[in-house]
mmCIF file of C-alpha atoms and ligand atoms in Angstrom:
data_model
loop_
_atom_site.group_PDB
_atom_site.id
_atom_site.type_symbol
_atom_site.label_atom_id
_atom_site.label_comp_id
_atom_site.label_asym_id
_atom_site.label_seq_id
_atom_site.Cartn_x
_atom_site.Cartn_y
_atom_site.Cartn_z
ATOM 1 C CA UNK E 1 19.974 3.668 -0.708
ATOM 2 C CA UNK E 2 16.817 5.553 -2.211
ATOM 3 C CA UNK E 3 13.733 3.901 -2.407
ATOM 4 C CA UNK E 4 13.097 3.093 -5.766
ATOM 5 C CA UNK E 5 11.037 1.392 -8.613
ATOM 6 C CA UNK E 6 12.489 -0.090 -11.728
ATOM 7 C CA UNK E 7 10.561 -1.308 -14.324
ATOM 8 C CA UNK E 8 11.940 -3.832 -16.994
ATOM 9 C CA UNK E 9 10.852 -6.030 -19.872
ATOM 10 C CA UNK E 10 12.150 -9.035 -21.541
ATOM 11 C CA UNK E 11 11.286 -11.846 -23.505
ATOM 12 C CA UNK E 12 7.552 -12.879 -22.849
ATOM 13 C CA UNK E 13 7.795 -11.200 -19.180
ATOM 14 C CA UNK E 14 7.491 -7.995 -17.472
ATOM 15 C CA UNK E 15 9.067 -7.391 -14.150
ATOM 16 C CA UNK E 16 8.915 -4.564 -11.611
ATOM 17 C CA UNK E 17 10.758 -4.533 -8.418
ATOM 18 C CA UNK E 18 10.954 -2.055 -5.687
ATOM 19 C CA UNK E 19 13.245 -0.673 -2.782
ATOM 20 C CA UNK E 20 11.281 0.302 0.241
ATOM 21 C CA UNK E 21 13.343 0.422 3.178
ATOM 22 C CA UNK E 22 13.210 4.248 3.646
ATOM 23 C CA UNK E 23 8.781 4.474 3.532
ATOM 24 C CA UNK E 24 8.295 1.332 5.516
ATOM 25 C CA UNK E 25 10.385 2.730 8.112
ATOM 26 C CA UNK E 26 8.551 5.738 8.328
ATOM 27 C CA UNK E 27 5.138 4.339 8.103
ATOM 28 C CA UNK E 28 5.497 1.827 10.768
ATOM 29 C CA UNK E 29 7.336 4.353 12.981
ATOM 30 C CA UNK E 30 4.133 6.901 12.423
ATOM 31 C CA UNK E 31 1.601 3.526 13.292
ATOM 32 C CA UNK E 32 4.150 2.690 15.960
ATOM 33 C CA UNK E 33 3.798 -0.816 14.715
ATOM 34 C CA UNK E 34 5.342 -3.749 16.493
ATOM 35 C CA UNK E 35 7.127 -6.286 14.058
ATOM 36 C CA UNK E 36 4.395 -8.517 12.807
ATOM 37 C CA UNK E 37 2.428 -5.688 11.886
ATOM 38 C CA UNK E 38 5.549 -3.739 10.546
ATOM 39 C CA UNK E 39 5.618 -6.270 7.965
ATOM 40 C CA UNK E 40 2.047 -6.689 7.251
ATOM 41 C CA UNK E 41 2.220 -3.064 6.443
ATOM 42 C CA UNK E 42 5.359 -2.594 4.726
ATOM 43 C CA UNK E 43 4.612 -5.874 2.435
ATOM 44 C CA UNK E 44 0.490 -4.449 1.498
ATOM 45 C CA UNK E 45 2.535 -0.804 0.885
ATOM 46 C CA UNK E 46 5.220 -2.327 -1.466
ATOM 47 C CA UNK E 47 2.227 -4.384 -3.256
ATOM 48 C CA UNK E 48 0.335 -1.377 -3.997
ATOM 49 C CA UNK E 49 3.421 0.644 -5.421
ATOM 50 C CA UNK E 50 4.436 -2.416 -7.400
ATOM 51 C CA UNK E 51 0.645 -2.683 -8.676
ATOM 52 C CA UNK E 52 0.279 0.845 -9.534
ATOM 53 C CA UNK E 53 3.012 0.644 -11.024
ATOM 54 C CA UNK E 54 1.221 -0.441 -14.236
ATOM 55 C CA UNK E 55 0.920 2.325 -17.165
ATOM 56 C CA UNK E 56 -2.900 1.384 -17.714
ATOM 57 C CA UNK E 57 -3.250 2.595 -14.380
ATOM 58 C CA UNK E 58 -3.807 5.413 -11.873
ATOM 59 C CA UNK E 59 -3.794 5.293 -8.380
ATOM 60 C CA UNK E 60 -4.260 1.813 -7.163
ATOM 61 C CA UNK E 61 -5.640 0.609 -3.407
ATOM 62 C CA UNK E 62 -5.616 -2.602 -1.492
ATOM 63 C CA UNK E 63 -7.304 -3.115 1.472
ATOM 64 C CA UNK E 64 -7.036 -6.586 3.449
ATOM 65 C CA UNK E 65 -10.162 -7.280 5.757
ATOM 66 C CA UNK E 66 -9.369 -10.236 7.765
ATOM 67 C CA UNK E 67 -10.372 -11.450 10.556
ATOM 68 C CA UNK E 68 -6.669 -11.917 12.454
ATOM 69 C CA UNK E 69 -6.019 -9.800 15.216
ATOM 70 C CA UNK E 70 -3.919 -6.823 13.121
ATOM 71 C CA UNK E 71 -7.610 -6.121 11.755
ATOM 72 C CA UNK E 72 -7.839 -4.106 8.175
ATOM 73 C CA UNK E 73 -4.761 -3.155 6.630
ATOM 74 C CA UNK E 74 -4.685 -0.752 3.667
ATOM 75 C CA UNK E 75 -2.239 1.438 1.268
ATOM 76 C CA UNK E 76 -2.829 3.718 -1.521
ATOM 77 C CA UNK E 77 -0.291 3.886 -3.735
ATOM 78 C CA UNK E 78 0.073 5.949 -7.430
ATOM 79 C CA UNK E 79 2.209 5.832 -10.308
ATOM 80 C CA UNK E 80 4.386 8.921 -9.223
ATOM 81 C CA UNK E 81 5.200 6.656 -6.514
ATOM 82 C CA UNK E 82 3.749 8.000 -3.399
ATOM 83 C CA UNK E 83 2.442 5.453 -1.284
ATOM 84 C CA UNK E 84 0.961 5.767 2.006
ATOM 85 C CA UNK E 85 -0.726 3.132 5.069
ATOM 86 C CA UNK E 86 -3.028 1.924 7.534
ATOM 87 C CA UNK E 87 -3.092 -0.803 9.811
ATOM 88 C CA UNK E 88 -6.311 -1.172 12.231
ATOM 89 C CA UNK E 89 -4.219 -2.506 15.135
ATOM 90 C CA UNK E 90 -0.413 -2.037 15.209
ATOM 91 C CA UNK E 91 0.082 -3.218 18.722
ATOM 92 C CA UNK E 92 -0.157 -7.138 18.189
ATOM 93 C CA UNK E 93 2.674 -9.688 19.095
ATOM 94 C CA UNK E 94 2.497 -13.349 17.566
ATOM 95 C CA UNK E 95 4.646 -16.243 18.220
ATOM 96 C CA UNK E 96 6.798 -16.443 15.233
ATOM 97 C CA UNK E 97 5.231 -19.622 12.848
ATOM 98 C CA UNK E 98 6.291 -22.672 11.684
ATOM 99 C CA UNK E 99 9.389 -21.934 9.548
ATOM 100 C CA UNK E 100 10.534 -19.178 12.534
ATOM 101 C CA UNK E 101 9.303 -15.925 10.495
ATOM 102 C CA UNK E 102 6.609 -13.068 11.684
ATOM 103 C CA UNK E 103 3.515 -14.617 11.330
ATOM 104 C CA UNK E 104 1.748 -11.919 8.966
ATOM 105 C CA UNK E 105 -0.547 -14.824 7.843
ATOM 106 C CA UNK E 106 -1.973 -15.579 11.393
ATOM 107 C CA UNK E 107 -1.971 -11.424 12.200
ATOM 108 C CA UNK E 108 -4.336 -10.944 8.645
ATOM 109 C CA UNK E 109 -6.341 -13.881 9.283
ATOM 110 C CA UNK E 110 -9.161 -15.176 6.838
ATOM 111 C CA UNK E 111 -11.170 -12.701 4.772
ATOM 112 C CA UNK E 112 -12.021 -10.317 1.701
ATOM 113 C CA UNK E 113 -8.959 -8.628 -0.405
ATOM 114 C CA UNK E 114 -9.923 -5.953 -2.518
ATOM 115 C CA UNK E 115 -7.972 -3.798 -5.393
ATOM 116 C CA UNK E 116 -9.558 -0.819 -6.223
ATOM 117 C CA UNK E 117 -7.979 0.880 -9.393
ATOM 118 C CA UNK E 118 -8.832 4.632 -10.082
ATOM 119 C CA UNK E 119 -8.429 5.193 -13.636
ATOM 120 C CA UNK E 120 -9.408 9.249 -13.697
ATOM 121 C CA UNK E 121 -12.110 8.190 -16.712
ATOM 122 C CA UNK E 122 -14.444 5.986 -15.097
ATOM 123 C CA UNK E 123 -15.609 4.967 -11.703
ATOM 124 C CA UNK E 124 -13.150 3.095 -9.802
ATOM 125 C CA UNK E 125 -13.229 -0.120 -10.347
ATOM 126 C CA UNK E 126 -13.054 -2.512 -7.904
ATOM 127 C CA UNK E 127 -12.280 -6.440 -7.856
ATOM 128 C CA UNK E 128 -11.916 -8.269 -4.450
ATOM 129 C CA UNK E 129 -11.182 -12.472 -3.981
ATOM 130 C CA UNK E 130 -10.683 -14.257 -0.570
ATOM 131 C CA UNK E 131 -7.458 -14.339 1.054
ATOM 132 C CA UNK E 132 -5.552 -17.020 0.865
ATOM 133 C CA UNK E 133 -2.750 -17.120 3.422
ATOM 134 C CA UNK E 134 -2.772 -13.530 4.487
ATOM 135 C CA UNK E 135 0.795 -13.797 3.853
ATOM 136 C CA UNK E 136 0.410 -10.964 1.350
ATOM 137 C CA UNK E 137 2.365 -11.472 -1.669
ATOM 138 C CA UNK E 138 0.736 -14.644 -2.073
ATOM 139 C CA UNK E 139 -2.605 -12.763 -2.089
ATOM 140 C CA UNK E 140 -2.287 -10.113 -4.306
ATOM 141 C CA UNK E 141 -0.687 -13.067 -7.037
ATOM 142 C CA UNK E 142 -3.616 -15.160 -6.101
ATOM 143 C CA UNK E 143 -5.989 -11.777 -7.203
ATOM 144 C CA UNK E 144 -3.964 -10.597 -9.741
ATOM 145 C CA UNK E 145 -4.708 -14.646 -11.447
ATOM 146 C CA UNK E 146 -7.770 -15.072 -10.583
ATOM 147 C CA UNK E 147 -9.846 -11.448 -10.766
ATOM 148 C CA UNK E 148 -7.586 -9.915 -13.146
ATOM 149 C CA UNK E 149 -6.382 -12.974 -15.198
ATOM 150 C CA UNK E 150 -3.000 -11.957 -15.136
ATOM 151 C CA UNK E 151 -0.857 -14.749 -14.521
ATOM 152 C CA UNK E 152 2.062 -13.492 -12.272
ATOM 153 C CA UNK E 153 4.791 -13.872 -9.315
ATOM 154 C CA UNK E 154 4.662 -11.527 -6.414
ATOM 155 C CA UNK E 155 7.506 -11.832 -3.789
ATOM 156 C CA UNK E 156 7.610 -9.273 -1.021
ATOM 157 C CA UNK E 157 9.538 -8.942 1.777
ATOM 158 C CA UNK E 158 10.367 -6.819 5.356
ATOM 159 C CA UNK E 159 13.057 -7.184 7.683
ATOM 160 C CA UNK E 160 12.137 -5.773 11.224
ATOM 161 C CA UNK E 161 15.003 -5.168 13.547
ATOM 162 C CA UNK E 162 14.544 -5.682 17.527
ATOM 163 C CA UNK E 163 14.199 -2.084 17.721
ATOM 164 C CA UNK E 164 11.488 -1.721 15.415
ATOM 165 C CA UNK E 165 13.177 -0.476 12.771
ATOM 166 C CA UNK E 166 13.046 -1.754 9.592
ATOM 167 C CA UNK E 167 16.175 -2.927 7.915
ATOM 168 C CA UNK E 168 15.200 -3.479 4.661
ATOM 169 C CA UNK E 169 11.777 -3.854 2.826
ATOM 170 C CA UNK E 170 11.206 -4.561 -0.952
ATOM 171 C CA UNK E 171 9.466 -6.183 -4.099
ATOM 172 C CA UNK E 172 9.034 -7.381 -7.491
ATOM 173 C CA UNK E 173 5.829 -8.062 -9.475
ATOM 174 C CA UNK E 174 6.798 -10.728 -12.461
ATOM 175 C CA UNK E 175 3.863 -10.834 -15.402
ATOM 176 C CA UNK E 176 3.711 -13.163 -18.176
ATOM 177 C CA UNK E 177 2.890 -11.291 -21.201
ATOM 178 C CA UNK E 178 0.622 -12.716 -24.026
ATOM 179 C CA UNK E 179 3.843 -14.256 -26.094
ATOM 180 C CA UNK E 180 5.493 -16.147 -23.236
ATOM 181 C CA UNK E 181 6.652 -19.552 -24.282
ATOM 182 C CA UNK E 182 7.145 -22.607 -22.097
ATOM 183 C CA UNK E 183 10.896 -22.277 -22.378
ATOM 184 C CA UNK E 184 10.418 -18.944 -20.585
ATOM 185 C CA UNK E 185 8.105 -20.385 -17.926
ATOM 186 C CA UNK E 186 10.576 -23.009 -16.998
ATOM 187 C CA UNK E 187 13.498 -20.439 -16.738
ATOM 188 C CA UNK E 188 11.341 -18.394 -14.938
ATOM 189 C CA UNK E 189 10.097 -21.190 -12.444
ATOM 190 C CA UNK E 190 14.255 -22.071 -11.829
ATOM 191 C CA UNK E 191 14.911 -18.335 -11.281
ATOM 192 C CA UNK E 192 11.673 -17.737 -8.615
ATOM 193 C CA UNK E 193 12.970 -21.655 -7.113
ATOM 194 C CA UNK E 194 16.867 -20.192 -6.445
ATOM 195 C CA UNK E 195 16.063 -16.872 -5.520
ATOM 196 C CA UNK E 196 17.216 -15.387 -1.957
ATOM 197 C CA UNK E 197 13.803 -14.275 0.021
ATOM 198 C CA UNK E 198 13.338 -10.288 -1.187
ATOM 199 C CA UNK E 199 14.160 -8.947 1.916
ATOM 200 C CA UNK E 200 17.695 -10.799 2.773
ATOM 201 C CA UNK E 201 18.497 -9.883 -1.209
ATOM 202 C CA UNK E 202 17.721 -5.878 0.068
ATOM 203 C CA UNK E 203 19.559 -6.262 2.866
ATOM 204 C CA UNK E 204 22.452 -7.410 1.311
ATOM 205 C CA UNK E 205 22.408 -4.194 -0.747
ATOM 206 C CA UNK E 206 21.066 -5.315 -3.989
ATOM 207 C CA UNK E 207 18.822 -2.477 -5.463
ATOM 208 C CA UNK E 208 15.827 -2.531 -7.728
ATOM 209 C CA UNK E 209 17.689 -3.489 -10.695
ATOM 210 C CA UNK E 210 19.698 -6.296 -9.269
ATOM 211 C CA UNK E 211 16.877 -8.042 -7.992
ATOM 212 C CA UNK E 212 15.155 -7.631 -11.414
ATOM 213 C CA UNK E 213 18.843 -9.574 -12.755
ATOM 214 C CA UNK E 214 18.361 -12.534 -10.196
ATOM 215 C CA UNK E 215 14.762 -12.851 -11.721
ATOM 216 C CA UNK E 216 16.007 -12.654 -14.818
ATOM 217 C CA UNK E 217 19.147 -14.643 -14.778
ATOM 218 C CA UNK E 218 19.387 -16.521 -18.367
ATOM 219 C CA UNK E 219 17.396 -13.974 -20.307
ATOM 220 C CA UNK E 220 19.186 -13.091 -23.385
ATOM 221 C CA UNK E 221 17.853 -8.991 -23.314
ATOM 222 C CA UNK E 222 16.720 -7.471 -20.364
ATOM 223 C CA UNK E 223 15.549 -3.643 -21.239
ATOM 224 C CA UNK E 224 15.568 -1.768 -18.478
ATOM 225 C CA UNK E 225 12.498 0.967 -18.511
ATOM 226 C CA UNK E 226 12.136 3.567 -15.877
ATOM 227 C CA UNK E 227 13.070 4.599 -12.399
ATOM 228 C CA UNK E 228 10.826 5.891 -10.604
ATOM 229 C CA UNK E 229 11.651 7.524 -6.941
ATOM 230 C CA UNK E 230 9.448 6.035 -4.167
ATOM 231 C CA UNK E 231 8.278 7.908 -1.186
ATOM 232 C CA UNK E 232 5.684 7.866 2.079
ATOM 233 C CA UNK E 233 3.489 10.813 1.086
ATOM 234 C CA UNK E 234 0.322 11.297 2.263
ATOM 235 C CA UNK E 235 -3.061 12.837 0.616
ATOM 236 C CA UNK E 236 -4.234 14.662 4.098
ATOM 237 C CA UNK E 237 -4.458 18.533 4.702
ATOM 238 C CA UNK E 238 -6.282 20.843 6.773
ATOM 239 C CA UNK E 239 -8.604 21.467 4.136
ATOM 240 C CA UNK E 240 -9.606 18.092 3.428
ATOM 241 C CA UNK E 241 -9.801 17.519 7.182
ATOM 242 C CA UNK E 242 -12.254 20.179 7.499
ATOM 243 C CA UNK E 243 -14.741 18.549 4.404
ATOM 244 C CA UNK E 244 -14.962 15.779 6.983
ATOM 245 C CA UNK E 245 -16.126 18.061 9.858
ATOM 246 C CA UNK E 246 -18.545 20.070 7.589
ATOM 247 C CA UNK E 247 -20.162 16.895 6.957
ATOM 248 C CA UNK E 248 -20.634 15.656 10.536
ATOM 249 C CA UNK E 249 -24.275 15.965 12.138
ATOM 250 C CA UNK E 250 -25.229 19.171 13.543
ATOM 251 C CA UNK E 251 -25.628 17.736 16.876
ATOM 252 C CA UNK E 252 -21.630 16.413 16.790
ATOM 253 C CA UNK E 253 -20.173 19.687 14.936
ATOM 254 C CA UNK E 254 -22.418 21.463 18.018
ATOM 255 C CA UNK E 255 -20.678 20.114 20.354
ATOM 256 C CA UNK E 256 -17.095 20.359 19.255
ATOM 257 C CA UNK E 257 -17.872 24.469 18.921
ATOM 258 C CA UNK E 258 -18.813 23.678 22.699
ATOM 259 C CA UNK E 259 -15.927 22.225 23.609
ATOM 260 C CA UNK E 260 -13.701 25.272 21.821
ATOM 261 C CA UNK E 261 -11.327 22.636 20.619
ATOM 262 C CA UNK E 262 -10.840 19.728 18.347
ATOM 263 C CA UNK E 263 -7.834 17.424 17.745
ATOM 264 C CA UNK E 264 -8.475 15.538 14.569
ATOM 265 C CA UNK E 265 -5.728 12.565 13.502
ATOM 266 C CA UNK E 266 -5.179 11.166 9.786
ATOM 267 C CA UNK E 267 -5.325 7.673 10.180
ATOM 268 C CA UNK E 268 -3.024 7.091 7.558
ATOM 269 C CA UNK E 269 0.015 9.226 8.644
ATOM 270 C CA UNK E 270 -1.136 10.254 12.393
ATOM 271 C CA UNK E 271 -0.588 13.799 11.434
ATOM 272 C CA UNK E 272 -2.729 15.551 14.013
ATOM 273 C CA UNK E 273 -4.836 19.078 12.769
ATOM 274 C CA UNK E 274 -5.517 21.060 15.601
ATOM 275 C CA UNK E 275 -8.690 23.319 15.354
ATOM 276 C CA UNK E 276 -9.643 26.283 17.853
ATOM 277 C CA UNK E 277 -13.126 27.922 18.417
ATOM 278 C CA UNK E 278 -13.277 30.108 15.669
ATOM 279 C CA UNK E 279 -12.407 27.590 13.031
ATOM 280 C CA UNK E 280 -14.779 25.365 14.277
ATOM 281 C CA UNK E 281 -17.543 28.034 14.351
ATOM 282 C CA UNK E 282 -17.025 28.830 11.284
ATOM 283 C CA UNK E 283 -17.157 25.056 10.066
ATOM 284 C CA UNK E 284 -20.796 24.633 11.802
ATOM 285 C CA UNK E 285 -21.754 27.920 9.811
ATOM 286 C CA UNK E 286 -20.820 26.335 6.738
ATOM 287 C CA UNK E 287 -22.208 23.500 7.140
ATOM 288 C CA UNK E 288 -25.736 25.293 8.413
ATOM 289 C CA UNK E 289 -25.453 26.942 5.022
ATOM 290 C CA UNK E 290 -25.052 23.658 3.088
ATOM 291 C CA UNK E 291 -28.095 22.595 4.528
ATOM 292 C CA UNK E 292 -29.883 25.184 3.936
ATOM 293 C CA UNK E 293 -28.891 25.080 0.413
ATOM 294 C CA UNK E 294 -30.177 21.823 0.137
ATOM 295 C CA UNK E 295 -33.760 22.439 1.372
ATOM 296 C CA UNK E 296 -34.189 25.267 -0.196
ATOM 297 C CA UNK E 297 -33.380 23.173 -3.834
HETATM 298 ZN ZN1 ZN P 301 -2.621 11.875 6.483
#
């Protein structure tokens, strides 16, 4: 199955839900992740395209800083729905917890989670809250309530095979709109109280839209809005990897012309850009230029 995003309305509630399988996979075989931080990673990737999701919206980022041995864990996701990933330390094994699942909670630890929304008017804007379990999905509903005071469900879920490769990853976002009425809460709380965990309903080949129908079992209407392709994309290039060199010190961007040769690797996708003598020459003359430029003004 694609990895996809359907979007759906229905009386008093919004819902979006996801299929990630396909960009999970790749991102956590690119970070070489081992399961716990897999799903950390795949869960934080599948909350961001669910967020950004939103029509008010442009590109959206969430960033986890814990203190739990997986360290930071970020993705930047946009409406097109091209998402991409970062974990600060893939290679961490756990004990599984209490109820005998990865223990994402334990790997994020305690700490700040922030949501940074880029509109394309303004300045980002930026809201963060503590984390409360690190378990992710409870997190970003916990934000969503309490910095953005939008009251909503988020379920998220990744299945990690022995072999490291994911199985099956997905998501839904559920929002109450402005016009929800009790009876809707209470159908809502019996749906979210019966429901299969997200990643066993993706792995028994549900898509987007058929988790969206669990959710919204008993609704008399459910419109069904977009679908929206979802892929592991990221924003890197050679160009934008040399805007980071030209803004190194002179003293570091010195020696890398010494050394004739510089290997420089995207933390988001490992891409490595390889960059020879010449190029880096003429990166150091730039940047002499730039600062020239500037004390001259
Ligand atoms: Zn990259």
């Amino acid at each position: 199955m694609k990895d996809h995003l359907v979007k759906a309305v229905a009386d008093g509630v919004r819902v979006h839900a996801a299929i990630t399988t396909n960009l999970v996979n790749e991102a956590v075989s690119r970070h070489e992740c081992y399961p716990v931080a897999a799903a950390a990673l795949g869960r934080t990737m599948t909350g961001a395209l669910l967020m950004a999701a939103n029509l008010k919206n442009k590109e959206c980022t969430i960033k986890f800083n814990g203190n739990g041995p997986l360290g930071s864990v970020v993705a930047d996701a946009n409406p097109e729905g091209f998402v991409r990933g970062y974990i600060a330390n893939p290679h961490v094994n756990l004990p599984l917890n209490e109820k005998g699942k990865l223990d994402v909670g334990g790997g994020v630890g305690q700490g700040i989670l922030s949501v940074t929304r880029f509109t394309g008017l303004k300045d980002p804007i930026t809201g963060s809250c503590e984390i409360v379990s690190g378990e992710i999905a409870e997190d970003l509903t916990n934000y969503l309530y309490t910095s953005e005071q939008t009251p909503s469900s988020v379920g998220l879920g990744v299945l990690v095979n022995p072999d490291l490769k994911v199985a099956a990853a997905g998501g839904f976002i559920l929002q109450l709109l402005p016009d929800t009425t009790e009876e809707t809460l209470t159908k809502l709380e019996n749906n979210l109280a019966k429901i299969r965990p997200v990643s066993t309903m993706v792995k028994d080949g549900l898509d987007a839209r058929g988790i969206i129908a669990k959710l919204l079992q008993g609704f008399d209407k459910v419109d069904y809005l977009t679908t929206t392709d979802l892929a592991f994309k990221c924003q890197c290039s050679k160009e934008r990897i040399e805007d980071v060199l030209i803004s190194l010190n002179e003293h570091d961007l010195k020696s890398l012309v010494d050394d004739g040769h510089a290997e420089v690797c995207c933390h988001f996708c490992g891409e490595k850009y390889q960059f020879n003598k010449d190029e880096l020459t003429a990166i150091y003359n730039v940047s002499q230029k730039f600062k020239d430029n500037k004390a001259n003004n």
